GROMACS .gro file of C-alpha atoms in nm:
model
  151
    1MET     CA    1  -3.484  -3.933  -6.956
    2GLU     CA    2  -3.145  -3.919  -7.161
    3LEU     CA    3  -2.787  -3.818  -7.131
    4ILE     CA    4  -2.739  -3.754  -7.497
    5VAL     CA    5  -2.311  -3.787  -7.532
    6LYS     CA    6  -2.257  -3.816  -7.925
    7ASP     CA    7  -1.909  -3.942  -8.059
    8ASP     CA    8  -1.809  -3.630  -8.223
    9ALA     CA    9  -1.573  -3.604  -7.918
   10PHE     CA   10  -1.234  -3.435  -7.990
   11PHE     CA   11  -0.917  -3.420  -7.860
   12SER     CA   12  -0.794  -3.023  -7.669
   13HIS     CA   13  -0.440  -2.980  -7.727
   14ALA     CA   14  -0.498  -2.690  -7.521
   15GLY     CA   15  -0.442  -2.887  -7.176
   16GLY     CA   16  -0.545  -3.265  -7.295
   17ARG     CA   17  -0.893  -3.168  -7.237
   18ILE     CA   18  -1.181  -3.439  -7.438
   19PHE     CA   19  -1.447  -3.195  -7.587
   20GLY     CA   20  -1.744  -3.276  -7.725
   21THR     CA   21  -2.116  -3.301  -7.697
   22ILE     CA   22  -2.326  -3.341  -7.419
   23TYR     CA   23  -2.624  -3.300  -7.273
   24PHE     CA   24  -2.964  -3.373  -7.112
   25HIS     CA   25  -3.304  -3.472  -7.290
   26ALA     CA   26  -3.561  -3.456  -6.995
   27ASP     CA   27  -3.974  -3.421  -7.092
   28GLU     CA   28  -3.890  -3.270  -7.419
   29TYR     CA   29  -3.636  -2.996  -7.294
   30ALA     CA   30  -3.276  -3.019  -7.386
   31PHE     CA   31  -3.083  -2.885  -7.101
   32PRO     CA   32  -2.805  -2.665  -7.114
   33CYS     CA   33  -2.936  -2.708  -7.507
   34VAL     CA   34  -2.921  -2.950  -7.795
   35ASP     CA   35  -2.560  -3.017  -7.886
   36TRP     CA   36  -2.412  -2.840  -7.626
   37THR     CA   37  -2.032  -2.918  -7.626
   38ASP     CA   38  -1.859  -2.909  -7.323
   39PHE     CA   39  -1.554  -3.105  -7.180
   40THR     CA   40  -1.735  -3.451  -7.152
   41GLU     CA   41  -1.428  -3.651  -6.949
   42GLU     CA   42  -1.396  -3.385  -6.685
   43VAL     CA   43  -1.813  -3.371  -6.640
   44LEU     CA   44  -1.894  -3.701  -6.645
   45THR     CA   45  -1.629  -3.847  -6.393
   46MET     CA   46  -1.701  -3.548  -6.202
   47TRP     CA   47  -2.107  -3.650  -6.219
   48ALA     CA   48  -2.008  -4.014  -6.095
   49ASN     CA   49  -1.800  -3.931  -5.820
   50GLU     CA   50  -2.062  -3.715  -5.681
   51LEU     CA   51  -2.330  -3.965  -5.734
   52LEU     CA   52  -2.157  -4.249  -5.580
   53ASN     CA   53  -2.075  -4.022  -5.294
   54ARG     CA   54  -2.432  -4.037  -5.231
   55ASN     CA   55  -2.474  -4.397  -5.241
   56ASN     CA   56  -2.653  -4.401  -4.909
   57ARG     CA   57  -3.050  -4.401  -4.783
   58HIS     CA   58  -2.942  -4.053  -4.622
   59TYR     CA   59  -3.080  -3.681  -4.772
   60SER     CA   60  -2.865  -3.500  -4.975
   61HIS     CA   61  -2.838  -3.209  -5.202
   62PHE     CA   62  -2.565  -3.147  -5.412
   63THR     CA   63  -2.463  -3.034  -5.759
   64LEU     CA   64  -2.331  -3.155  -6.056
   65TYR     CA   65  -2.205  -2.899  -6.286
   66PHE     CA   66  -2.134  -2.877  -6.688
   67MET     CA   67  -1.711  -2.724  -6.709
   68ASP     CA   68  -1.857  -2.436  -7.004
   69GLY     CA   69  -2.108  -2.174  -6.876
   70ASP     CA   70  -2.323  -2.137  -6.570
   71TYR     CA   71  -2.531  -2.428  -6.638
   72TRP     CA   72  -2.551  -2.683  -6.345
   73LEU     CA   73  -2.795  -2.981  -6.232
   74ASP     CA   74  -2.935  -2.871  -5.862
   75VAL     CA   75  -3.019  -3.260  -5.688
   76CYS     CA   76  -3.182  -3.348  -5.371
   77LYS     CA   77  -3.195  -3.672  -5.292
   78ASP     CA   78  -3.471  -3.804  -5.013
   79ASN     CA   79  -3.427  -4.140  -4.786
   80LYS     CA   80  -3.570  -4.347  -5.048
   81MET     CA   81  -3.306  -4.287  -5.354
   82HIS     CA   82  -3.564  -4.023  -5.553
   83LEU     CA   83  -3.437  -3.754  -5.716
   84THR     CA   84  -3.582  -3.397  -5.782
   85VAL     CA   85  -3.307  -3.246  -6.050
   86LYS     CA   86  -3.374  -2.873  -6.096
   87CYS     CA   87  -3.149  -2.762  -6.501
   88MET     CA   88  -3.032  -2.423  -6.346
   89ASP     CA   89  -2.893  -2.108  -6.616
   90ASN     CA   90  -2.641  -1.841  -6.443
   91ASN     CA   91  -2.916  -1.937  -6.070
   92THR     CA   92  -3.238  -1.928  -6.268
   93SER     CA   93  -3.433  -2.324  -6.278
   94VAL     CA   94  -3.517  -2.329  -6.593
   95HIS     CA   95  -3.670  -2.721  -6.575
   96GLU     CA   96  -3.726  -2.984  -6.371
   97PHE     CA   97  -3.788  -3.337  -6.345
   98GLU     CA   98  -3.740  -3.569  -6.068
   99CYS     CA   99  -3.610  -3.991  -6.086
  100ASP     CA  100  -3.475  -4.273  -5.965
  101TYR     CA  101  -3.145  -4.249  -5.781
  102PHE     CA  102  -3.011  -4.619  -5.959
  103ASP     CA  103  -3.203  -4.467  -6.299
  104PHE     CA  104  -2.967  -4.134  -6.301
  105LEU     CA  105  -2.666  -4.354  -6.239
  106SER     CA  106  -2.753  -4.597  -6.534
  107ILE     CA  107  -2.789  -4.260  -6.753
  108VAL     CA  108  -2.496  -4.155  -6.637
  109ASN     CA  109  -2.306  -4.469  -6.675
  110ASP     CA  110  -2.449  -4.488  -7.026
  111GLY     CA  111  -2.311  -4.167  -7.088
  112MET     CA  112  -1.951  -4.277  -7.004
  113ARG     CA  113  -1.958  -4.583  -7.177
  114SER     CA  114  -2.056  -4.407  -7.511
  115LEU     CA  115  -1.742  -4.161  -7.467
  116LEU     CA  116  -1.529  -4.510  -7.343
  117SER     CA  117  -1.689  -4.641  -7.741
  118LEU     CA  118  -1.540  -4.391  -7.938
  119LEU     CA  119  -1.209  -4.364  -7.744
  120HIS     CA  120  -1.171  -4.721  -7.768
  121LYS     CA  121  -1.204  -4.726  -8.126
  122ARG     CA  122  -0.997  -4.394  -8.131
  123GLN     CA  123  -0.683  -4.587  -7.978
  124LYS     CA  124  -0.754  -4.801  -8.226
  125GLU     CA  125  -0.682  -4.578  -8.548
  126ALA     CA  126  -0.426  -4.447  -8.329
  127ILE     CA  127  -0.611  -4.063  -8.387
  128ASP     CA  128  -0.521  -3.780  -8.193
  129ARG     CA  129  -0.317  -3.928  -7.871
  130ASP     CA  130  -0.314  -4.172  -7.642
  131PHE     CA  131  -0.625  -4.247  -7.473
  132SER     CA  132  -0.498  -4.509  -7.211
  133ASN     CA  133  -0.527  -4.317  -6.898
  134THR     CA  134  -0.850  -4.180  -6.967
  135ILE     CA  135  -0.981  -4.483  -7.105
  136ARG     CA  136  -0.858  -4.678  -6.769
  137CYS     CA  137  -1.015  -4.391  -6.547
  138LEU     CA  138  -1.357  -4.420  -6.698
  139GLU     CA  139  -1.374  -4.784  -6.696
  140ARG     CA  140  -1.291  -4.723  -6.315
  141PHE     CA  141  -1.582  -4.530  -6.223
  142SER     CA  142  -1.811  -4.723  -6.499
  143ASP     CA  143  -1.732  -5.033  -6.270
  144GLN     CA  144  -1.820  -4.860  -5.947
  145ILE     CA  145  -2.113  -4.710  -6.061
  146GLU     CA  146  -2.219  -5.135  -6.222
  147HIS     CA  147  -2.184  -5.255  -5.850
  148ALA     CA  148  -2.341  -4.962  -5.741
  149ILE     CA  149  -2.666  -5.056  -5.919
  150PRO     CA  150  -2.881  -5.337  -5.748
  151ILE     CA  151  -2.999  -5.564  -6.009
   0.00000   0.00000   0.00000
């Protein structure tokens, strides 16, 4: 299982958002689809925040949304930190996979690090805009994730 975050993100001047390719690839299945584009920064920070809030040994059921379309991940976490993830397309489960909570958290962090790498590069090249606030926010989340994952 991997979270694909490509280095094609660009800054949308309408609303100041970062838009790029982001999708899951699990068990030979791409969700929402190969080369899905969305508001990358917002998706990653929402997911990181939600996952970090679930870092305990209690059962929980939560949703990780994509910003565009009717796509989301319906996640159940048991008290052993095991996740069952349903890929939802307009209220229909189209794929399901299981994984460890910390593996999933690590995958989201890898996606954040990919986006951060692109933003650092763009910042140095002075392309689009000043990404310093976005970079600081993503770095804070990434640091929190790294501290949450046991060695």
